[in-house]
Amino acid sequence: MKYDFDTILDRQHTNSEKWDVKPGELPMTTADMDFKTAPEIMQAMKDKINAGAFGYEYPSQEYFDAVAHWYKSEHNAEAQTSWMRFATGVIPSITASVNHLSHTGDNVLLMEPVYNTFYNSILNSGRHALASQLKYDRSTYTYSVDWDDLEEKMSNPLTTLMILCNPHNPTGYVWSRDELMRIIKLAQKHGVIVISDEIHGDLVLKGPDYTPTFSLPEEYRQNLVTLVSTSKTFNVAALHAATGIVANPILRERFTRAINKYEVAEPNLLAIPGTIAAYTQGADWLHQLKKYLLHNREYLEQFISDNLPQLHVVPGTATYLVWIDVSEVTNDSNALAQKIRQETGLIINPGTYYHGNGNEFIRINIACPLAQIKDGLSRLAKAIKN
C-alpha cells in the first residue's frame, strides 16, 4: 500500500497548537507532522469509539508485548515487558521522575543546545538546570561532547540526575553506542541517574540506526530510565501515551512510584489501541514516511546550498527537525525569526529556545508535504535576502 504524504491538510480551527496562526502564515515549528497518521491506527481508534463505552482503562499485556515487538523488529533491541510501565507522555514522566528521584535544589544536567521543554520539568520542580555545552566545530558544522566539562558537571555533589536526548533534539545527532556507554559510565561513577528521552528514536533517516539505551549491556542499565513513545513517530502526540523502560528493579519501583504519585500512569480511551496498532501494524507507513522526510531534507539542503549559501545546515541524520547555522547573517536568531514572520508569514523556531549557542541558529520542521517545504523555503529566501 502506498501512503499519501502529499495532500495538504487544513489544520486551522482544529485546536492545533501549531496551526493557531493568522491567515496566510505558515508554521514550520512545533514538532508534530502535517500528515495524517497511519490508517491502521485510525481504524483501531474508530473501532474503540464504536464500542461506545468509555470507562477506566489499564495497559494490558498486549500493549507491552507490542512495545517489545516493535523494538525487536525495528531496532533489533530486546526489552523485557516486566521492565515496562505505561505513562501519559515522555515529558510528564520526566517531570514526575525529577520530582521523585531528586530533591529540591539539586542539579539536573543537560547537554546544550537541547529541547527547551526539559527546562520546564526542571525549574518548575524547584531544581537547577546545569548545562554542559556541546562543542561546535564551525568548519564542519558539527557538534561533539565536551567530555571533561561533562564529567566536571557530573562530579558536582548536587548533580543527581541527567536528562539525555537520544537522538538529540535540535541537532538531529544520533549518539553512537560507545558514546552512550561512556556517558552512562561517567554518570554511574558520580552517582547520577540518567533519564533518556528517546521519542525521536524511530526517525533516523539515514546512516546507522539509533541505539536504545535499554539495549546496552546489563552493567550500563543500572542507573537508567528509558522513555519511548509513538507520538513523534506516528504523529499521535494527543494520544498522551509513552512507555518507561527500567531494567533495574529498585529504580523501576521508584519510577513506578513517581508516575503514580503524580498521576501520570492512567491511559485515556484511545492510548492503548492506538499504540498497539502503531507498533504492530505501522511499520510500512513509517518506512515510507522516512523516505519522504529524507527527500524533504535533501531538497532543503540543496535549496539552501544553491540560494542561501550564507546559511549552513547541521548534518543531523535523525528527526524531522533541521538545525541551521545563521551566524553569517545574525547572532540574534530571535530577532531574525520575528523578522521572517513579519515579512513573509513563515514561522520558524529561533535557536535561543534551546539555549547553548542557539542564538546563532534556527530550527525548521520539515514534516509536511513537499509543496509546503517549497513555499516555506521561498519565504525564507525572501526574508534572508532582504
CSV table of N, CA and C in Angstrom, one decimal, residues 78-212:
chain,number,residue,atom,x,y,z
A,78,GLU,N,16.3,-5.8,22.5
A,78,GLU,CA,15.5,-6.6,23.4
A,78,GLU,C,15.1,-5.8,24.7
A,79,ALA,N,13.8,-5.9,25.1
A,79,ALA,CA,13.4,-5.3,26.3
A,79,ALA,C,12.4,-6.3,26.9
A,80,GLN,N,12.6,-6.6,28.2
A,80,GLN,CA,11.6,-7.5,28.8
A,80,GLN,C,10.3,-6.6,29.2
A,81,THR,N,9.2,-7.2,29.0
A,81,THR,CA,7.9,-6.5,29.3
A,81,THR,C,7.8,-6.2,30.7
A,82,SER,N,8.5,-6.9,31.6
A,82,SER,CA,8.4,-6.6,33.0
A,82,SER,C,9.2,-5.4,33.4
A,83,TRP,N,10.0,-4.9,32.5
A,83,TRP,CA,10.7,-3.6,32.7
A,83,TRP,C,9.8,-2.4,32.4
A,84,MET,N,8.7,-2.6,31.8
A,84,MET,CA,7.9,-1.5,31.2
A,84,MET,C,6.8,-1.0,32.1
A,85,ARG,N,6.6,0.3,32.0
A,85,ARG,CA,5.5,0.9,32.7
A,85,ARG,C,4.8,1.9,31.7
A,86,PHE,N,3.5,1.9,31.7
A,86,PHE,CA,2.8,2.9,30.9
A,86,PHE,C,2.8,4.3,31.6
A,87,ALA,N,2.9,5.4,30.8
A,87,ALA,CA,2.8,6.7,31.3
A,87,ALA,C,2.1,7.6,30.2
A,88,THR,N,1.6,8.7,30.7
A,88,THR,CA,0.8,9.6,29.8
A,88,THR,C,1.7,10.6,29.0
A,89,GLY,N,3.0,10.3,28.8
A,89,GLY,CA,3.8,11.1,28.0
A,89,GLY,C,5.3,11.0,28.5
A,90,VAL,N,6.2,11.4,27.6
A,90,VAL,CA,7.6,11.4,28.0
A,90,VAL,C,7.8,12.6,28.9
A,91,ILE,N,7.3,13.8,28.6
A,91,ILE,CA,7.6,14.9,29.5
A,91,ILE,C,6.9,14.7,30.8
A,92,PRO,N,5.6,14.3,30.9
A,92,PRO,CA,5.1,14.0,32.3
A,92,PRO,C,5.9,13.0,33.0
A,93,SER,N,6.5,12.0,32.4
A,93,SER,CA,7.3,11.0,33.0
A,93,SER,C,8.6,11.7,33.6
A,94,ILE,N,9.2,12.6,32.7
A,94,ILE,CA,10.4,13.3,33.2
A,94,ILE,C,10.1,14.2,34.4
A,95,THR,N,9.0,14.9,34.3
A,95,THR,CA,8.7,15.8,35.4
A,95,THR,C,8.4,15.0,36.7
A,96,ALA,N,7.7,13.9,36.6
A,96,ALA,CA,7.5,13.0,37.8
A,96,ALA,C,8.8,12.5,38.3
A,97,SER,N,9.7,12.1,37.4
A,97,SER,CA,10.9,11.5,37.8
A,97,SER,C,11.8,12.5,38.5
A,98,VAL,N,11.9,13.7,37.9
A,98,VAL,CA,12.7,14.8,38.5
A,98,VAL,C,12.2,15.1,39.9
A,99,ASN,N,10.9,15.1,40.1
A,99,ASN,CA,10.3,15.4,41.4
A,99,ASN,C,10.6,14.2,42.4
A,100,HIS,N,10.5,13.0,41.9
A,100,HIS,CA,10.6,11.9,42.9
A,100,HIS,C,12.0,11.3,43.0
A,101,LEU,N,12.9,11.5,42.0
A,101,LEU,CA,14.2,10.9,42.1
A,101,LEU,C,15.3,11.9,42.5
A,102,SER,N,14.9,13.1,42.8
A,102,SER,CA,15.9,14.1,43.2
A,102,SER,C,15.2,15.0,44.3
A,103,HIS,N,16.0,15.9,44.8
A,103,HIS,CA,15.5,16.8,45.9
A,103,HIS,C,15.5,18.2,45.4
A,104,THR,N,14.7,19.0,46.1
A,104,THR,CA,14.6,20.5,45.8
A,104,THR,C,16.0,21.1,45.9
A,105,GLY,N,16.4,21.8,44.9
A,105,GLY,CA,17.8,22.4,44.9
A,105,GLY,C,18.8,21.6,44.2
A,106,ASP,N,18.5,20.4,43.9
A,106,ASP,CA,19.5,19.5,43.2
A,106,ASP,C,19.7,20.1,41.8
A,107,ASN,N,20.9,19.7,41.2
A,107,ASN,CA,21.1,20.0,39.8
A,107,ASN,C,20.7,18.8,38.9
A,108,VAL,N,20.1,19.2,37.7
A,108,VAL,CA,19.7,18.3,36.7
A,108,VAL,C,20.5,18.6,35.5
A,109,LEU,N,21.4,17.7,35.0
A,109,LEU,CA,22.4,18.0,34.0
A,109,LEU,C,21.8,17.8,32.6
A,110,LEU,N,22.1,18.8,31.7
A,110,LEU,CA,21.7,18.7,30.3
A,110,LEU,C,22.9,19.0,29.4
A,111,MET,N,22.8,18.6,28.1
A,111,MET,CA,23.9,19.0,27.2
A,111,MET,C,23.2,19.9,26.1
A,112,GLU,N,23.6,21.2,26.2
A,112,GLU,CA,23.0,22.2,25.4
A,112,GLU,C,23.8,22.4,24.1
A,113,PRO,N,23.0,22.9,23.0
A,113,PRO,CA,21.6,23.2,23.0
A,113,PRO,C,20.7,22.0,23.0
A,114,VAL,N,19.5,22.1,23.6
A,114,VAL,CA,18.7,20.9,23.8
A,114,VAL,C,17.2,21.3,23.9
A,115,TYR,N,16.4,20.4,23.8
A,115,TYR,CA,14.9,20.5,23.7
A,115,TYR,C,14.5,21.4,24.9
A,116,ASN,N,13.8,22.5,24.6
A,116,ASN,CA,13.5,23.5,25.6
A,116,ASN,C,12.6,23.1,26.7
A,117,THR,N,11.6,22.1,26.4
A,117,THR,CA,10.7,21.8,27.5
A,117,THR,C,11.3,21.1,28.6
A,118,PHE,N,12.5,20.5,28.5
A,118,PHE,CA,13.2,19.9,29.6
A,118,PHE,C,13.3,20.9,30.8
A,119,TYR,N,13.5,22.2,30.4
A,119,TYR,CA,13.8,23.2,31.4
A,119,TYR,C,12.5,23.4,32.3
A,120,ASN,N,11.3,23.2,31.7
A,120,ASN,CA,10.1,23.3,32.4
A,120,ASN,C,10.0,22.3,33.5
A,121,SER,N,10.4,21.0,33.1
A,121,SER,CA,10.4,19.9,34.1
A,121,SER,C,11.3,20.2,35.2
A,122,ILE,N,12.4,20.8,34.9
A,122,ILE,CA,13.5,21.0,36.0
A,122,ILE,C,13.1,22.2,36.8
A,123,LEU,N,12.9,23.4,36.2
A,123,LEU,CA,12.7,24.6,37.0
A,123,LEU,C,11.4,24.6,37.8
A,124,ASN,N,10.3,24.1,37.1
A,124,ASN,CA,9.0,24.1,37.8
A,124,ASN,C,9.1,23.1,39.0
A,125,SER,N,10.0,22.2,39.1
A,125,SER,CA,10.2,21.3,40.2
A,125,SER,C,11.1,21.8,41.3
A,126,GLY,N,11.6,23.0,41.1
A,126,GLY,CA,12.5,23.6,42.1
A,126,GLY,C,13.9,23.0,42.1
A,127,ARG,N,14.3,22.5,40.9
A,127,ARG,CA,15.7,22.1,40.7
A,127,ARG,C,16.4,23.1,39.8
A,128,HIS,N,17.7,22.9,39.7
A,128,HIS,CA,18.5,23.8,38.9
A,128,HIS,C,18.9,23.0,37.6
A,129,ALA,N,18.8,23.7,36.5
A,129,ALA,CA,19.3,23.2,35.2
A,129,ALA,C,20.8,23.5,35.1
A,130,LEU,N,21.6,22.5,35.0
A,130,LEU,CA,23.1,22.6,34.9
A,130,LEU,C,23.5,22.2,33.5
A,131,ALA,N,24.1,23.0,32.8
A,131,ALA,CA,24.4,22.7,31.4
A,131,ALA,C,25.8,22.4,31.1
A,132,SER,N,26.1,21.4,30.3
A,132,SER,CA,27.3,21.2,29.7
A,132,SER,C,27.2,21.5,28.2
A,133,GLN,N,28.0,22.4,27.7
A,133,GLN,CA,27.8,22.9,26.3
A,133,GLN,C,28.5,21.9,25.4
A,134,LEU,N,27.7,21.5,24.4
A,134,LEU,CA,28.3,20.6,23.3
A,134,LEU,C,29.3,21.5,22.5
A,135,LYS,N,30.4,20.9,22.2
A,135,LYS,CA,31.4,21.6,21.3
A,135,LYS,C,30.9,21.7,19.9
A,136,TYR,N,31.1,22.9,19.3
A,136,TYR,CA,30.6,23.2,18.0
A,136,TYR,C,31.8,23.5,17.1
A,137,ASP,N,32.0,22.7,16.0
A,137,ASP,CA,33.0,22.9,15.1
A,137,ASP,C,32.5,23.6,13.9
A,138,ARG,N,32.8,24.9,13.8
A,138,ARG,CA,32.3,25.8,12.7
A,138,ARG,C,32.8,25.4,11.3
A,139,SER,N,33.9,24.6,11.2
A,139,SER,CA,34.4,24.3,9.9
A,139,SER,C,33.6,23.1,9.3
A,140,THR,N,33.0,22.3,10.2
A,140,THR,CA,32.2,21.2,9.7
A,140,THR,C,30.7,21.3,10.1
A,141,TYR,N,30.4,22.3,10.9
A,141,TYR,CA,29.0,22.5,11.4
A,141,TYR,C,28.5,21.3,12.1
A,142,THR,N,29.4,20.7,13.0
A,142,THR,CA,29.0,19.5,13.7
A,142,THR,C,29.3,19.7,15.2
A,143,TYR,N,28.6,19.0,16.0
A,143,TYR,CA,28.7,19.0,17.5
A,143,TYR,C,29.4,17.8,18.0
A,144,SER,N,30.0,17.9,19.2
A,144,SER,CA,30.5,16.7,19.9
A,144,SER,C,30.5,17.0,21.4
A,145,VAL,N,30.6,16.0,22.2
A,145,VAL,CA,30.6,16.1,23.6
A,145,VAL,C,31.9,16.7,24.2
A,146,ASP,N,31.8,17.6,25.1
A,146,ASP,CA,32.9,18.1,25.8
A,146,ASP,C,33.1,17.2,27.1
A,147,TRP,N,33.8,16.1,26.9
A,147,TRP,CA,33.8,15.1,28.0
A,147,TRP,C,34.4,15.6,29.3
A,148,ASP,N,35.4,16.5,29.3
A,148,ASP,CA,35.9,17.0,30.5
A,148,ASP,C,34.9,17.8,31.2
A,149,ASP,N,34.2,18.7,30.5
A,149,ASP,CA,33.2,19.5,31.1
A,149,ASP,C,32.0,18.7,31.6
A,150,LEU,N,31.6,17.7,30.8
A,150,LEU,CA,30.5,16.8,31.3
A,150,LEU,C,30.8,16.1,32.6
A,151,GLU,N,32.0,15.6,32.7
A,151,GLU,CA,32.4,14.9,34.0
A,151,GLU,C,32.5,15.9,35.1
A,152,GLU,N,33.0,17.1,34.8
A,152,GLU,CA,33.1,18.1,35.9
A,152,GLU,C,31.7,18.4,36.4
A,153,LYS,N,30.7,18.6,35.5
A,153,LYS,CA,29.4,18.9,36.0
A,153,LYS,C,28.7,17.7,36.7
A,154,MET,N,29.0,16.5,36.2
A,154,MET,CA,28.5,15.3,36.9
A,154,MET,C,29.1,15.1,38.3
A,155,SER,N,30.3,15.6,38.5
A,155,SER,CA,31.0,15.4,39.8
A,155,SER,C,30.5,16.4,40.9
A,156,ASN,N,29.8,17.4,40.5
A,156,ASN,CA,29.2,18.3,41.4
A,156,ASN,C,28.3,17.5,42.4
A,157,PRO,N,28.5,17.6,43.7
A,157,PRO,CA,27.7,16.8,44.6
A,157,PRO,C,26.2,17.1,44.5
A,158,LEU,N,25.8,18.2,44.0
A,158,LEU,CA,24.4,18.5,43.9
A,158,LEU,C,23.7,17.9,42.6
A,159,THR,N,24.6,17.4,41.7
A,159,THR,CA,24.1,16.8,40.4
A,159,THR,C,23.6,15.4,40.7
A,160,THR,N,22.3,15.2,40.6
A,160,THR,CA,21.8,13.8,40.9
A,160,THR,C,21.1,13.2,39.7
A,161,LEU,N,20.7,14.0,38.7
A,161,LEU,CA,20.0,13.5,37.5
A,161,LEU,C,20.7,14.1,36.3
A,162,MET,N,20.5,13.3,35.2
A,162,MET,CA,20.9,13.9,33.9
A,162,MET,C,19.7,13.5,32.9
A,163,ILE,N,19.3,14.5,32.1
A,163,ILE,CA,18.3,14.2,31.0
A,163,ILE,C,19.1,14.1,29.7
A,164,LEU,N,19.0,13.0,29.1
A,164,LEU,CA,19.7,12.7,27.8
A,164,LEU,C,18.7,12.7,26.7
A,165,CYS,N,19.0,13.3,25.6
A,165,CYS,CA,18.1,13.3,24.4
A,165,CYS,C,18.7,12.4,23.4
A,166,ASN,N,18.1,11.3,23.1
A,166,ASN,CA,18.7,10.2,22.3
A,166,ASN,C,17.7,9.7,21.3
A,167,PRO,N,17.8,10.1,19.9
A,167,PRO,CA,18.7,11.0,19.3
A,167,PRO,C,18.5,12.5,19.8
A,168,HIS,N,19.4,13.3,19.5
A,168,HIS,CA,19.4,14.6,20.1
A,168,HIS,C,18.6,15.6,19.3
A,169,ASN,N,17.8,16.4,20.0
A,169,ASN,CA,16.9,17.5,19.5
A,169,ASN,C,17.5,18.7,20.1
A,170,PRO,N,17.9,19.7,19.4
A,170,PRO,CA,17.5,20.0,18.0
A,170,PRO,C,18.6,19.6,16.9
A,171,THR,N,19.7,19.1,17.3
A,171,THR,CA,20.8,18.9,16.3
A,171,THR,C,20.6,17.7,15.3
A,172,GLY,N,19.7,16.8,15.7
A,172,GLY,CA,19.5,15.6,14.9
A,172,GLY,C,20.6,14.6,15.0
A,173,TYR,N,21.5,14.7,16.0
A,173,TYR,CA,22.6,13.9,16.1
A,173,TYR,C,22.2,12.5,16.7
A,174,VAL,N,22.7,11.4,16.2
A,174,VAL,CA,22.5,10.1,16.7
A,174,VAL,C,23.7,9.6,17.5
A,175,TRP,N,23.6,9.5,18.8
A,175,TRP,CA,24.7,9.1,19.6
A,175,TRP,C,25.1,7.7,19.2
A,176,SER,N,26.4,7.4,19.2
A,176,SER,CA,26.9,6.1,18.9
A,176,SER,C,26.7,5.2,20.2
A,177,ARG,N,26.8,3.9,20.0
A,177,ARG,CA,26.7,3.0,21.2
A,177,ARG,C,27.9,3.3,22.2
A,178,ASP,N,29.0,3.6,21.7
A,178,ASP,CA,30.2,3.9,22.5
A,178,ASP,C,30.0,5.2,23.3
A,179,GLU,N,29.4,6.2,22.6
A,179,GLU,CA,29.2,7.5,23.3
A,179,GLU,C,28.2,7.3,24.4
A,180,LEU,N,27.1,6.5,24.2
A,180,LEU,CA,26.1,6.3,25.2
A,180,LEU,C,26.7,5.6,26.4
A,181,MET,N,27.5,4.6,26.1
A,181,MET,CA,28.1,3.8,27.3
A,181,MET,C,29.0,4.7,28.1
A,182,ARG,N,29.8,5.6,27.4
A,182,ARG,CA,30.7,6.5,28.1
A,182,ARG,C,29.9,7.5,28.9
A,183,ILE,N,28.8,8.0,28.4
A,183,ILE,CA,28.0,9.0,29.2
A,183,ILE,C,27.5,8.3,30.4
A,184,ILE,N,26.9,7.1,30.2
A,184,ILE,CA,26.3,6.4,31.4
A,184,ILE,C,27.3,5.9,32.4
A,185,LYS,N,28.5,5.5,31.9
A,185,LYS,CA,29.5,5.1,32.8
A,185,LYS,C,30.0,6.2,33.7
A,186,LEU,N,30.1,7.4,33.1
A,186,LEU,CA,30.5,8.6,33.9
A,186,LEU,C,29.4,8.9,34.9
A,187,ALA,N,28.2,8.8,34.5
A,187,ALA,CA,27.1,9.1,35.4
A,187,ALA,C,27.1,8.1,36.6
A,188,GLN,N,27.4,6.8,36.3
A,188,GLN,CA,27.5,5.8,37.4
A,188,GLN,C,28.6,6.2,38.3
A,189,LYS,N,29.7,6.6,37.8
A,189,LYS,CA,30.9,6.9,38.6
A,189,LYS,C,30.5,8.0,39.6
A,190,HIS,N,29.6,8.9,39.3
A,190,HIS,CA,29.3,10.1,40.1
A,190,HIS,C,27.9,10.0,40.7
A,191,GLY,N,27.3,8.8,40.7
A,191,GLY,CA,26.0,8.6,41.3
A,191,GLY,C,24.9,9.3,40.7
A,192,VAL,N,24.9,9.5,39.4
A,192,VAL,CA,23.9,10.3,38.7
A,192,VAL,C,22.9,9.3,37.9
A,193,ILE,N,21.6,9.5,38.1
A,193,ILE,CA,20.6,8.7,37.3
A,193,ILE,C,20.4,9.4,36.0
A,194,VAL,N,20.4,8.6,34.9
A,194,VAL,CA,20.2,9.1,33.5
A,194,VAL,C,18.8,8.8,33.1
A,195,ILE,N,18.1,9.9,32.7
A,195,ILE,CA,16.7,9.7,32.1
A,195,ILE,C,16.9,10.0,30.6
A,196,SER,N,16.6,9.0,29.8
A,196,SER,CA,16.9,9.1,28.4
A,196,SER,C,15.6,9.2,27.6
A,197,ASP,N,15.4,10.4,27.0
A,197,ASP,CA,14.2,10.7,26.2
A,197,ASP,C,14.5,10.2,24.7
A,198,GLU,N,13.8,9.1,24.3
A,198,GLU,CA,14.1,8.5,23.0
A,198,GLU,C,12.9,8.6,22.1
A,199,ILE,N,12.2,9.7,22.2
A,199,ILE,CA,11.0,10.0,21.4
A,199,ILE,C,11.2,10.1,19.9
A,200,HIS,N,12.5,10.5,19.5
A,200,HIS,CA,12.8,10.6,18.1
A,200,HIS,C,13.5,9.3,17.6
A,201,GLY,N,13.6,8.3,18.4
A,201,GLY,CA,14.4,7.1,18.0
A,201,GLY,C,14.0,6.4,16.7
A,202,ASP,N,12.7,6.5,16.4
A,202,ASP,CA,12.3,5.8,15.2
A,202,ASP,C,12.5,6.6,13.9
A,203,LEU,N,13.0,7.8,14.1
A,203,LEU,CA,13.1,8.8,13.0
A,203,LEU,C,14.5,9.0,12.5
A,204,VAL,N,15.3,8.0,12.5
A,204,VAL,CA,16.7,8.1,11.9
A,204,VAL,C,16.5,7.9,10.4
A,205,LEU,N,16.8,9.0,9.6
A,205,LEU,CA,16.5,9.0,8.2
A,205,LEU,C,17.5,8.3,7.3
A,206,LYS,N,18.8,8.3,7.8
A,206,LYS,CA,19.8,7.6,7.0
A,206,LYS,C,21.0,7.3,7.9
A,207,GLY,N,21.9,6.4,7.5
A,207,GLY,CA,23.0,6.1,8.3
A,207,GLY,C,22.7,5.1,9.4
A,208,PRO,N,23.6,4.9,10.3
A,208,PRO,CA,23.4,3.9,11.4
A,208,PRO,C,22.2,4.2,12.2
A,209,ASP,N,21.5,3.2,12.7
A,209,ASP,CA,20.3,3.3,13.5
A,209,ASP,C,20.7,3.9,14.9
A,210,TYR,N,19.7,4.4,15.6
A,210,TYR,CA,20.0,4.8,16.9
A,210,TYR,C,20.0,3.6,17.8
A,211,THR,N,20.7,3.7,19.0
A,211,THR,CA,20.8,2.7,20.0
A,211,THR,C,19.9,2.9,21.1
A,212,PRO,N,18.8,2.1,21.3
A,212,PRO,CA,18.0,2.3,22.5
A,212,PRO,C,18.9,2.0,23.8
